[in-house]
Amino acid sequence: MSLAKPQMRNLLQAAIKKNLAITAGVTTAAVAAYYFLVKAPRKQKYAEFYKNYDAEAEFERMRKLGLFQACSKDD
Amino acid sequence: MEHASEFVTMASFAVGSVVRRCGRLAGGAARLSTSARALGGDGMPAIIERHGKREVIGYGYNGQPNYIDRVDYPIPAVRFKEETPQIKALREKEKGDWKNLTKEEVQELYRATFCRTFAEIQAPTGEWKLALGGTLIACSLAIWVYIWMKLFVYDKMPATITDPQRVEAQVQRMIDLRMNPVQGVASNWDYEKGQWKN
């Protein structure tokens, strides 16, 4: 027969509170997604790479291939 | 594009009929021409510019004696319709107990002062379909222009990046120098086996 009485007062405050809640939720979700999908795997990959990385051996390998301009190929 | 405008007209038919009625009735009795640009929808104003014999009832949103449907400033400067003897009688009755007013009388009093109800003002217009359709059409035109440019304007790509021998030599150098070994090119090369990973 008749509609429910609409909210008459504090419309802006109610809207602000709702928007703040939505903002908090969405930003938390976005940051969590970035952390778990991007940051953590990248950190893991770097850790794995540098665990058994021998810089001197890599340098010698590249030098012997003749890829450096300042270091000579021969021993 | 035609379908979009069809949908817009169909979706806004209810609002549009009310708005057209509002525009016609308000300008009908007066001698002067009230320019009624009534567009409807939330945020888009329905403005009647000259107020004729309509009663001024307040300051309005900018001090001018205009009528406008605004959700954020709901009380206009002038009444919507000019005063008729029936409305005058109803206003007298309104000064008494409101329980004596019938539903039709209340609605008539409302429509004498206002053009649309809040529900009608905030009703969806379907304008977003037109906007989205127009945007996508513009994007597709841009892509057509790019295709034309690629076919008729741009030179061929240089041999340094298209010649397969040169590309292979460049990638080999990247692997030898271990460029971007964690997430880039060299990370996909298996150094023990001397081949690409999976």
Short mmCIF file of C-alpha atoms in Angstrom, two decimals, chain B residues 13-122:
data_model
loop_
_atom_site.label_atom_id
_atom_site.label_comp_id
_atom_site.label_asym_id
_atom_site.label_seq_id
_atom_site.Cartn_x
_atom_site.Cartn_y
_atom_site.Cartn_z
CA PHE B 13 10.16 6.69 -21.41
CA ALA B 14 8.56 6.89 -17.98
CA VAL B 15 10.77 9.76 -16.87
CA GLY B 16 10.52 11.40 -20.25
CA SER B 17 6.74 11.36 -20.30
CA VAL B 18 6.62 12.98 -16.88
CA VAL B 19 9.23 15.51 -17.90
CA ARG B 20 7.46 16.36 -21.15
CA ARG B 21 4.20 16.76 -19.25
CA CYS B 22 5.93 19.01 -16.75
CA GLY B 23 7.39 21.16 -19.49
CA ARG B 24 4.11 21.50 -21.39
CA LEU B 25 1.84 22.24 -18.46
CA ALA B 26 4.13 24.80 -16.92
CA GLY B 27 4.41 26.86 -20.08
CA GLY B 28 0.81 26.40 -21.24
CA ALA B 29 -1.02 29.04 -19.28
CA ALA B 30 1.55 31.81 -19.60
CA ARG B 31 1.82 34.21 -22.50
CA LEU B 32 5.59 34.27 -22.41
CA SER B 33 7.72 31.49 -23.79
CA THR B 34 9.22 29.34 -21.06
CA SER B 35 12.16 27.52 -22.53
CA ALA B 36 11.88 24.08 -20.99
CA ARG B 37 15.09 22.14 -21.49
CA ALA B 38 14.01 19.11 -19.56
CA LEU B 39 16.54 16.30 -19.74
CA GLY B 40 15.86 14.24 -16.66
CA GLY B 41 18.11 11.89 -14.74
CA ASP B 42 20.18 12.45 -11.66
CA GLY B 43 22.48 15.43 -11.96
CA MET B 44 20.96 16.76 -15.19
CA PRO B 45 18.67 19.70 -14.44
CA ALA B 46 15.18 20.34 -15.68
CA ILE B 47 15.28 24.14 -15.88
CA ILE B 48 12.39 26.48 -16.63
CA GLU B 49 14.00 29.85 -17.08
CA ARG B 50 11.34 32.57 -16.69
CA HIS B 51 8.89 32.28 -13.90
CA GLY B 52 5.90 34.25 -15.18
CA LYS B 53 3.13 34.36 -12.60
CA ARG B 54 4.56 31.55 -10.51
CA GLU B 55 4.96 32.31 -6.85
CA VAL B 56 8.47 32.82 -5.50
CA ILE B 57 8.87 30.64 -2.44
CA GLY B 58 12.50 30.94 -1.51
CA TYR B 59 16.03 31.85 -2.43
CA GLY B 60 16.66 28.92 -4.68
CA TYR B 61 20.04 27.41 -5.28
CA ASN B 62 21.54 30.55 -6.85
CA GLY B 63 19.17 33.37 -6.01
CA GLN B 64 17.52 33.45 -9.43
CA PRO B 65 13.76 32.88 -9.73
CA ASN B 66 14.08 29.59 -11.56
CA TYR B 67 12.75 26.13 -11.11
CA ILE B 68 15.11 23.17 -11.04
CA ASP B 69 14.92 19.56 -9.88
CA ARG B 70 18.01 19.00 -7.77
CA VAL B 71 18.59 16.22 -5.30
CA ASP B 72 21.19 18.21 -3.39
CA TYR B 73 19.08 21.41 -3.30
CA PRO B 74 15.51 20.18 -3.25
CA ILE B 75 13.64 23.43 -2.57
CA PRO B 76 13.28 25.56 -5.70
CA ALA B 77 12.95 29.34 -5.84
CA VAL B 78 9.55 29.33 -7.56
CA ARG B 79 6.61 26.97 -7.57
CA PHE B 80 6.36 24.79 -10.61
CA LYS B 81 2.87 25.70 -11.77
CA GLU B 82 1.05 28.98 -11.78
CA GLU B 83 -1.75 29.46 -9.32
CA THR B 84 -5.25 28.38 -10.31
CA PRO B 85 -8.43 28.82 -8.24
CA GLN B 86 -8.45 25.07 -7.50
CA ILE B 87 -4.94 25.18 -6.13
CA LYS B 88 -5.78 28.26 -4.13
CA ALA B 89 -8.70 26.45 -2.53
CA LEU B 90 -6.50 23.45 -1.80
CA ARG B 91 -3.91 25.66 -0.17
CA GLU B 92 -6.57 26.99 2.15
CA LYS B 93 -7.61 23.44 2.96
CA GLU B 94 -3.95 22.60 3.51
CA LYS B 95 -3.82 25.06 6.37
CA GLY B 96 -6.20 22.86 8.31
CA ASP B 97 -5.76 19.29 9.42
CA TRP B 98 -3.90 17.27 6.82
CA LYS B 99 -5.92 14.19 7.58
CA ASN B 100 -8.81 15.84 5.77
CA LEU B 101 -6.87 15.89 2.52
CA THR B 102 -7.39 12.96 0.16
CA LYS B 103 -4.43 11.28 -1.52
CA GLU B 104 -5.26 12.90 -4.85
CA GLU B 105 -5.37 16.33 -3.25
CA VAL B 106 -1.98 15.80 -1.63
CA GLN B 107 -0.54 14.73 -4.96
CA GLU B 108 -2.12 17.70 -6.70
CA LEU B 109 -0.60 20.05 -4.15
CA TYR B 110 2.77 18.39 -4.63
CA ARG B 111 2.64 18.59 -8.42
CA ALA B 112 1.63 22.24 -8.22
CA THR B 113 4.88 23.04 -6.46
CA PHE B 114 7.23 20.40 -7.88
CA CYS B 115 7.77 18.91 -11.29
CA ARG B 116 9.04 15.47 -10.36
CA THR B 117 9.30 13.30 -7.28
CA PHE B 118 12.66 12.16 -5.96
CA ALA B 119 12.07 8.72 -7.37
CA GLU B 120 11.47 10.21 -10.80
CA ILE B 121 14.53 12.45 -10.57
CA GLN B 122 16.82 9.60 -9.59
#
